[in-house]
Each structure stands twice: as structure tokens, then as C-alpha cells.
PDB file of C-alpha atoms in Angstrom:
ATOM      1  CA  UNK A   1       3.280-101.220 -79.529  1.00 65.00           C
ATOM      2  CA  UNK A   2       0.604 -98.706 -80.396  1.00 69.00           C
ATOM      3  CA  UNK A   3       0.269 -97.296 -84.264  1.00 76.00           C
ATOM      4  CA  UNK A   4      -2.212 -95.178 -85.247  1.00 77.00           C
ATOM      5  CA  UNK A   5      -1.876 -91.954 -87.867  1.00 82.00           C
ATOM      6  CA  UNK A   6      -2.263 -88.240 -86.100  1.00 85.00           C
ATOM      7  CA  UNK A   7      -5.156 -86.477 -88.314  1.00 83.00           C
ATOM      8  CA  UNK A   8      -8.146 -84.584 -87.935  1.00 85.00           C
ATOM      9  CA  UNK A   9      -9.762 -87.586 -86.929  1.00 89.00           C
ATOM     10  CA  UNK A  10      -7.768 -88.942 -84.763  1.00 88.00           C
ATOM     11  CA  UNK A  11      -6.108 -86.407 -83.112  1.00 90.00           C
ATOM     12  CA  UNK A  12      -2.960 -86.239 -80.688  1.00 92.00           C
ATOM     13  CA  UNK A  13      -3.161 -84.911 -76.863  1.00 95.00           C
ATOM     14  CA  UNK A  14       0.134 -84.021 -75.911  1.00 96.00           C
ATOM     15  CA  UNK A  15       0.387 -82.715 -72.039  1.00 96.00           C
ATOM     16  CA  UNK A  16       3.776 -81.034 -70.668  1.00 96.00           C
ATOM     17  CA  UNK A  17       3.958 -80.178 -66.662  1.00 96.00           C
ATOM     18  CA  UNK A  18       6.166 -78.331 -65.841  1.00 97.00           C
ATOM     19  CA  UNK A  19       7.707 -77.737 -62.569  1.00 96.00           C
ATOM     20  CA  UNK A  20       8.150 -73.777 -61.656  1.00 97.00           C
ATOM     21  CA  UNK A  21       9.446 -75.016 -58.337  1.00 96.00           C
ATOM     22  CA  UNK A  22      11.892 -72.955 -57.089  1.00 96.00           C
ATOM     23  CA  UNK A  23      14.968 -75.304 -57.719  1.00 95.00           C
ATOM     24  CA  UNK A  24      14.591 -75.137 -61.323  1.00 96.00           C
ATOM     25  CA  UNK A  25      16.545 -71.159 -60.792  1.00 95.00           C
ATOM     26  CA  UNK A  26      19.546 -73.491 -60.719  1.00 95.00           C
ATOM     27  CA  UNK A  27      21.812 -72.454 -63.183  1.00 96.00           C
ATOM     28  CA  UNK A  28      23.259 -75.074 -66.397  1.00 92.00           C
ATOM     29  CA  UNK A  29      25.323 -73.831 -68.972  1.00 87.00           C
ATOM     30  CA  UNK A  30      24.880 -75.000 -72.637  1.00 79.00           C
ATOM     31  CA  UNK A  31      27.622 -74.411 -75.797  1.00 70.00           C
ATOM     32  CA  UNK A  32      29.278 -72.055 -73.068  1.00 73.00           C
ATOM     33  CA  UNK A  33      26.347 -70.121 -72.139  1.00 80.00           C
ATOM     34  CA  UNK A  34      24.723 -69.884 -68.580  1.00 90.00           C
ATOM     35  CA  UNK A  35      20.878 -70.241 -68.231  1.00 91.00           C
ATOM     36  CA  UNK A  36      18.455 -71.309 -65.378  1.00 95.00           C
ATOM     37  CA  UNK A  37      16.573 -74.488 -65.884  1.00 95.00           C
ATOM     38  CA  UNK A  38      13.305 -72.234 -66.046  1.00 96.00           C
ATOM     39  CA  UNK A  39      14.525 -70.602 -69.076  1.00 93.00           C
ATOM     40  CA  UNK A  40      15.765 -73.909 -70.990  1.00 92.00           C
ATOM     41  CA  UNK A  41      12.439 -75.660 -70.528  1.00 94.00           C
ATOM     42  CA  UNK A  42      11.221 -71.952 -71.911  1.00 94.00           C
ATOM     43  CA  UNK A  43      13.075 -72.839 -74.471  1.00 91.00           C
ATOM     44  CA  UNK A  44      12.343 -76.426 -75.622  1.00 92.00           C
ATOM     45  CA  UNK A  45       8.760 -75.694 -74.492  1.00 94.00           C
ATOM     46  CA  UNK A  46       9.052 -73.036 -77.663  1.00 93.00           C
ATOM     47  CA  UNK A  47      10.471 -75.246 -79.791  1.00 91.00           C
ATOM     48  CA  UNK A  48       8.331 -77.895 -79.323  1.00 94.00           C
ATOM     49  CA  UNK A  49       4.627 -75.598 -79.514  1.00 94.00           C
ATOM     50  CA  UNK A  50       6.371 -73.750 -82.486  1.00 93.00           C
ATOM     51  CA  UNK A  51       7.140 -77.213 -84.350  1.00 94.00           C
ATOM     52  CA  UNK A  52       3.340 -78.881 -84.071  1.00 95.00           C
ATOM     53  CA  UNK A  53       1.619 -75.805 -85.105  1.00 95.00           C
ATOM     54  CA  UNK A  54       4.108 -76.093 -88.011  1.00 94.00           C
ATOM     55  CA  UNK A  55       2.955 -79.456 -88.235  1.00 93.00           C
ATOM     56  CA  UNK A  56      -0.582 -78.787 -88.526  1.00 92.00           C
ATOM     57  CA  UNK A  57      -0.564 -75.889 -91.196  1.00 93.00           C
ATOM     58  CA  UNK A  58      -1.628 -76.746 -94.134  1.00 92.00           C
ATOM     59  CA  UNK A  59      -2.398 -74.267 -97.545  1.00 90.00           C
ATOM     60  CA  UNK A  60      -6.310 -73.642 -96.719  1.00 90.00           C
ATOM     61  CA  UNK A  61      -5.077 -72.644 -92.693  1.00 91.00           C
ATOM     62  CA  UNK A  62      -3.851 -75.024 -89.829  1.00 93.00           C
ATOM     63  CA  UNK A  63      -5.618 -78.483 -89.147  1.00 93.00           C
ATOM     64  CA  UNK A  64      -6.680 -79.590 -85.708  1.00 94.00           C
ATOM     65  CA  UNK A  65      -4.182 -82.350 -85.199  1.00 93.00           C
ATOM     66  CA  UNK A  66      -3.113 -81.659 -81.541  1.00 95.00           C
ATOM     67  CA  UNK A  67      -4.805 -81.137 -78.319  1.00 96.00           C
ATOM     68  CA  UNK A  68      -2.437 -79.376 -76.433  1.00 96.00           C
ATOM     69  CA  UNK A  69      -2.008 -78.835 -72.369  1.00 96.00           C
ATOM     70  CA  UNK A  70       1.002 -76.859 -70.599  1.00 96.00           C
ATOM     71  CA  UNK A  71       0.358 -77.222 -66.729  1.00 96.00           C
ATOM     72  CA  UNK A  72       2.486 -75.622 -64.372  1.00 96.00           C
ATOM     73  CA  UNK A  73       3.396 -76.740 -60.654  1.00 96.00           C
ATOM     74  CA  UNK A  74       4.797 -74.563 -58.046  1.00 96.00           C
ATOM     75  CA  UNK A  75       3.910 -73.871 -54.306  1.00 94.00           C
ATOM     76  CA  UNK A  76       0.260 -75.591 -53.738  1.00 94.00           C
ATOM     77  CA  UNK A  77      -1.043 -75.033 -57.215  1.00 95.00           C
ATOM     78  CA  UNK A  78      -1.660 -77.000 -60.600  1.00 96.00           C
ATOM     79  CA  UNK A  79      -2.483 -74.473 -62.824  1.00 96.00           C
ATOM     80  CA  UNK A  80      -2.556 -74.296 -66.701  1.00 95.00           C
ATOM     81  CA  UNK A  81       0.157 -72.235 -68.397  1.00 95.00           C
ATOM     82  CA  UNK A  82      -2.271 -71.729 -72.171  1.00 92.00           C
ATOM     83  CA  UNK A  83      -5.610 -70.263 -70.108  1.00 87.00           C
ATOM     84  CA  UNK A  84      -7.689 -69.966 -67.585  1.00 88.00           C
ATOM     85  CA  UNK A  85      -8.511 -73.684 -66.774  1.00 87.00           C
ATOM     86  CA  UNK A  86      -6.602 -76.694 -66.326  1.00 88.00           C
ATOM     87  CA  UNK A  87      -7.638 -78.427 -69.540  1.00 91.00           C
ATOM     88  CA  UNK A  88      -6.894 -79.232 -73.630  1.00 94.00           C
ATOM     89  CA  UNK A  89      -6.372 -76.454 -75.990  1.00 94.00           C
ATOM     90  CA  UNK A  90      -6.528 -77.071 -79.486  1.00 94.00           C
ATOM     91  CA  UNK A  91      -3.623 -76.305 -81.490  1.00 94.00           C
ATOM     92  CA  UNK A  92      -5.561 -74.652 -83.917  1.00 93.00           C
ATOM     93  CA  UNK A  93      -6.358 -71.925 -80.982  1.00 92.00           C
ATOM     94  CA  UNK A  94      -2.706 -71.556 -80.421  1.00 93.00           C
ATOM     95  CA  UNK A  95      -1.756 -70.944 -83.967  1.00 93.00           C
ATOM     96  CA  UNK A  96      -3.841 -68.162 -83.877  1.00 87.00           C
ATOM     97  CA  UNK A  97      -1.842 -66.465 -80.520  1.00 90.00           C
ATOM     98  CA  UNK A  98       0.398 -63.627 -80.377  1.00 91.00           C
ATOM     99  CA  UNK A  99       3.486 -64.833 -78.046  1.00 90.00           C
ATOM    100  CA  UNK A 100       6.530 -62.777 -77.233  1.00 89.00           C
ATOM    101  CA  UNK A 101       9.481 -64.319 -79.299  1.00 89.00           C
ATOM    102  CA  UNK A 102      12.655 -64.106 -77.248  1.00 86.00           C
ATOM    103  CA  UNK A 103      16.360 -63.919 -78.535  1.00 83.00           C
ATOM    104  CA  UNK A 104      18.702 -66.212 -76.913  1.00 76.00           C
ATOM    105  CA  UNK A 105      22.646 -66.098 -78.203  1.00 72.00           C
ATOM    106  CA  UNK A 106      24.377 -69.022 -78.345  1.00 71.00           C
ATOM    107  CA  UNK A 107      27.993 -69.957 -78.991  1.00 69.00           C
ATOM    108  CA  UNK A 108      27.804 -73.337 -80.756  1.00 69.00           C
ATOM    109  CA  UNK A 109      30.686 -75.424 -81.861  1.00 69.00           C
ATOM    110  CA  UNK A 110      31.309 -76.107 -85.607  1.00 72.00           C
ATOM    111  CA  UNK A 111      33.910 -78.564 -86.561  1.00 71.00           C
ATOM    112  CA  UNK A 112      36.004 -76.100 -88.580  1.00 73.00           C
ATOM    113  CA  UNK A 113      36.261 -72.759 -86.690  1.00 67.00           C
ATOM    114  CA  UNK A 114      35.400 -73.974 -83.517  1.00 70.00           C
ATOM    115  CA  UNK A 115      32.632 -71.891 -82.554  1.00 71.00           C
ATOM    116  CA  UNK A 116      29.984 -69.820 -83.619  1.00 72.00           C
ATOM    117  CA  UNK A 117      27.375 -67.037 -81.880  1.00 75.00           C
ATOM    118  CA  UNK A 118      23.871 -67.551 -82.970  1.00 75.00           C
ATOM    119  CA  UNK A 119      20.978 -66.073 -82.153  1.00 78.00           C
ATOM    120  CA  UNK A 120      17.671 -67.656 -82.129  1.00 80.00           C
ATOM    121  CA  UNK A 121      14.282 -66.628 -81.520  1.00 84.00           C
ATOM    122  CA  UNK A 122      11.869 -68.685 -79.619  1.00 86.00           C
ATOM    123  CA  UNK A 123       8.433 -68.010 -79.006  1.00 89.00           C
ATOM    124  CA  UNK A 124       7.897 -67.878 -75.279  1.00 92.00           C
ATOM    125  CA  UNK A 125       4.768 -70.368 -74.233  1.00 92.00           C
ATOM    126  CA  UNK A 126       6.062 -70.645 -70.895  1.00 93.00           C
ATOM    127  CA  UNK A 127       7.722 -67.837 -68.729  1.00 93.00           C
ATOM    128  CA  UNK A 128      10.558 -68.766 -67.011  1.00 94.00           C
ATOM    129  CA  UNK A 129       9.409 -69.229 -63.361  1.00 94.00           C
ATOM    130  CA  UNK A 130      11.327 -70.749 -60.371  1.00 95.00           C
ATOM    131  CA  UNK A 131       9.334 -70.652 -56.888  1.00 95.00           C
ATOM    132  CA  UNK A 132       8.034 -72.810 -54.114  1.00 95.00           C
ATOM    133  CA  UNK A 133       7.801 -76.618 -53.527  1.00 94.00           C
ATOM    134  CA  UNK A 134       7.278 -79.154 -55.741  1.00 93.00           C
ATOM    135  CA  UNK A 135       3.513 -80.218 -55.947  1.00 95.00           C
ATOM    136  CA  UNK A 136       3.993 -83.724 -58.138  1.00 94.00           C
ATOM    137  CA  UNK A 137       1.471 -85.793 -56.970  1.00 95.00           C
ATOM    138  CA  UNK A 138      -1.461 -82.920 -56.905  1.00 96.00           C
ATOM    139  CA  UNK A 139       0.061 -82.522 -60.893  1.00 96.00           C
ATOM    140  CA  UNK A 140      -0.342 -86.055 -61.476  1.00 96.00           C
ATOM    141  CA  UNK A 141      -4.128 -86.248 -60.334  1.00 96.00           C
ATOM    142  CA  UNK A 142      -4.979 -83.329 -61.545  1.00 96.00           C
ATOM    143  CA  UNK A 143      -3.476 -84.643 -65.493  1.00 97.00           C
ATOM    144  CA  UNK A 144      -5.022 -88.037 -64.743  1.00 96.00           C
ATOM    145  CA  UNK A 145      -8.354 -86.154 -64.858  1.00 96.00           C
ATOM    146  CA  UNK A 146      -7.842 -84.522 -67.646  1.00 96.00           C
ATOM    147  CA  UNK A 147      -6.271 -87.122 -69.320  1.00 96.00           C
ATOM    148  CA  UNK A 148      -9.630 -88.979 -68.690  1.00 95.00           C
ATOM    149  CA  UNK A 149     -11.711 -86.642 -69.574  1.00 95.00           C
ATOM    150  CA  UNK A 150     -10.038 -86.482 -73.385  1.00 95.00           C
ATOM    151  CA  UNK A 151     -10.163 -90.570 -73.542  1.00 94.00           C
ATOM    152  CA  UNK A 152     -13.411 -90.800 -72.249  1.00 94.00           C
ATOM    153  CA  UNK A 153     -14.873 -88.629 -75.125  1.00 94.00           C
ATOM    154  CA  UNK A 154     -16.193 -90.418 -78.356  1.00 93.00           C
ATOM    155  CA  UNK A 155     -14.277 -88.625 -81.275  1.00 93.00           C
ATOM    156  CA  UNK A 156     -10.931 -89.179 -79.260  1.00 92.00           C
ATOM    157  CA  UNK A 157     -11.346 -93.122 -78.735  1.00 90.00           C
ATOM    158  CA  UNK A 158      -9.505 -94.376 -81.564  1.00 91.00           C
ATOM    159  CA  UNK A 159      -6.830 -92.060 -81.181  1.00 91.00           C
ATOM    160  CA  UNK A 160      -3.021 -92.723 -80.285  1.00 87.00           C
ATOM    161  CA  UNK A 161      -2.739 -92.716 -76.582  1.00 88.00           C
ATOM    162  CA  UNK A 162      -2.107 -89.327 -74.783  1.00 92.00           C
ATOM    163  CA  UNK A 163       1.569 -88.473 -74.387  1.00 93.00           C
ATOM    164  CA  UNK A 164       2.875 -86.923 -70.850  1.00 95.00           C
ATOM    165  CA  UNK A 165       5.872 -85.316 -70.128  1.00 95.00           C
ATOM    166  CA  UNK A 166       6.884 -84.083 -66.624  1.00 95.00           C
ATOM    167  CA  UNK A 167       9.681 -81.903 -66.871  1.00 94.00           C
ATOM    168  CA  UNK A 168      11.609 -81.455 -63.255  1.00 94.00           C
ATOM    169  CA  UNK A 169      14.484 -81.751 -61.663  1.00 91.00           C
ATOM    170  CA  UNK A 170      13.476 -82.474 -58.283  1.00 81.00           C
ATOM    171  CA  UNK A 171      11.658 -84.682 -56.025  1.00 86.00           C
ATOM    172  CA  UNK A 172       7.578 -84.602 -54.943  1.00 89.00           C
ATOM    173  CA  UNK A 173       7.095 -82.245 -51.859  1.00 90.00           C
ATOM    174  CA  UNK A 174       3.878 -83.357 -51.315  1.00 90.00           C
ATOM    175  CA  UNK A 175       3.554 -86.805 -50.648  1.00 89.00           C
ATOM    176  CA  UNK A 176       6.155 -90.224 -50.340  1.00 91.00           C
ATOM    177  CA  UNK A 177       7.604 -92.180 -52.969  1.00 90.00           C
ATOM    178  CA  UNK A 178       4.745 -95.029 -52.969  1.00 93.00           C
ATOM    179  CA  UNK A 179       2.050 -92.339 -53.582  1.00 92.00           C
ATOM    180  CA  UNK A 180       3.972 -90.818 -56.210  1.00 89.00           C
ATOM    181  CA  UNK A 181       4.545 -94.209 -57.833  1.00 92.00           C
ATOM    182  CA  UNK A 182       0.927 -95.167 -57.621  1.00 93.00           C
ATOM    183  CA  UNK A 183      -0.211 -92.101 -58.677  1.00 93.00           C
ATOM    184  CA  UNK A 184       1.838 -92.459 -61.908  1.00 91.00           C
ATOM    185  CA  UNK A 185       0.615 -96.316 -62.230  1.00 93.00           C
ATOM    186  CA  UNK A 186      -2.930 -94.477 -62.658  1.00 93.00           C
ATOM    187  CA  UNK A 187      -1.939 -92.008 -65.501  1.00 92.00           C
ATOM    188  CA  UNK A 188       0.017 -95.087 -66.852  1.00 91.00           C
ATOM    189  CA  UNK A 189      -3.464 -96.893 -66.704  1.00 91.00           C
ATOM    190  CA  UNK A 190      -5.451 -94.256 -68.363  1.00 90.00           C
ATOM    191  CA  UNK A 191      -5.799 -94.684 -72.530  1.00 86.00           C
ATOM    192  CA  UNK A 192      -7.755 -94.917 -75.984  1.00 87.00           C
ATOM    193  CA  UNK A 193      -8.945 -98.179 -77.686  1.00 85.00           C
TER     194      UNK A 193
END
């Protein structure tokens, strides 16, 4: 089991990809409410950016704790949903962002009434985006790389292993299921001291 503190000196990287394949228009419903699976990772993509920059503020400004990378897969392409390259950004950078902050209602259930509406705003890192096939094992390399690239650098060494989340719903249209599984096995190999 790994331990290590998340500071300024040993800092997290944290990747999401996130397939904008075109399956993920399918529609789920949550506390009675219909949404496409594009707009709930939206969502909990939101949630999730909005709660480490929390994280990381401190009185005197916010503290670069996080290395942060949002990669999108759709179609062809691996492409990065913070800038113009595939790559970290530090969460100190995205602290300092101006992001469109949606409203979604909700009706959730409370155990007296039975329901409430809420709104909630959510900051919108990721537009909802549902096209094309489902490039997993050109995403995998291309986060393997990058993952490497963070390891491989001194001040990162001693830090707590990368974390990688792949959110889809469907299956790799680009390759079979033993080059997806090896592909993984080498992002699973990748890693700090």
C-alpha cells in the first residue's frame, strides 16, 4: 500500500479521460431528472476540479498541490480538454480560470417531505460532448506518456503515484481486448519511488 502526504513537495497528478464518444448522448436519469452521460461526467468532472482547487487554497493564495490533466477521446483524437497540449496543468493555473458555472435542478429525496428541487451550480471544465468512436487504446498510450513524463522528472519522484480515471461507458473501437489489456498493464507499470 502506498502512503505518502500531498504537498508542495510532493505533489499529486491526477489524470481523468474522458470518453466524448458518441454513446455517452445516452440518456440516465438521476433523483427523477433526465441527463445524458456527457453532461453527468460534466458534472462530477466540476465537482471534482472545483473541490482540489478548494483543497489547495490557502490564506496567502492557492498552493501547487495537484498536477492536473482532463483528456478527451472521441473519433481518432486524444486531445486535452484544459489547453492546447496533451499534458499536466497545475492546479494553481486553474484556480486562476474563468469557467462558465452551469445550473442544474434537481429533485432530491429527503426523508420527511419526500422530495426537494435544488439547484446547483457547477463549474463547467468539460463540455458535454457525445460523438464518434471510442479511441481507448490511442488514450491509454497517449496517458502512459504523459504519465512518464511526470514520474520521470526529479521533483515528482517521491511523490504518491499518479491516479487515472477513465470514465466510459463503452468498449475500445480501436483495437481487441488483449491490446487494450496490455496497454493498461503498461500505465499500471508506470510509477514514483
Amino acid at each position: 500500500m502506498y502512503t505518502q502526504e500531498i504537498s508542495r513537495r510532493h505533489r499529486a497528478a491526477i489524470v481523468m479521460a474522458i470518453d466524448q464518444s458518441s454513446s455517452m448522448g445516452g440518456v440516465v436519469e438521476i433523483y427523477g431528472e433526465k441527463f445524458s452521460k456527457a453532461e453527468i461526467v460534466s458534472m462530477v468532472t466540476g465537482r471534482l476540479i472545483d473541490e482540489l482547487i478548494l483543497r489547495s487554497h490557502r490564506d496567502n493564495g492557492y498552493r501547487h498541490y495537484y498536477d492536473i490533466a482532463l483528456i478527451g477521446y472521441s473519433g481518432d483524437r486524444v486531445y486535452s480538454l484544459l489547453g492546447d497540449e496533451v499534458a499536466f496543468y497545475p492546479i494553481t493555473m486553474l484556480a486562476g480560470r474563468e469557467v462558465n458555472r452551469i445550473p442544474y435542478k434537481l429533485t432530491q429525496p429527503t426523508l420527511n417531505s419526500g422530495a426537494k428541487e435544488v439547484e446547483e451550480f457547477v463549474s463547467q471544465w468539460v463540455a458535454p460532448c457525445s460523438q464518434g468512436a471510442t479511441p481507448m487504446y490511442k488514450m491509454l498510450t497517449k496517458v502512459t506518456e504523459i504519465v512518464n513524463e511526470w514520474c520521470e522528472k526529479e521533483e515528482n519522484r517521491e511523490s504518491f503515484p499518479p491516479l487515472v480515471f477513465n470514465v466510459t461507458d463503452g468498449e475500445a473501437s480501436d483495437t481487441n481486448y488483449d491490446m487494450l489489456r496490455s496497454a493498461a498493464r503498461d500505465l499500471r507499470a508506470t510509477g514514483t519511488q
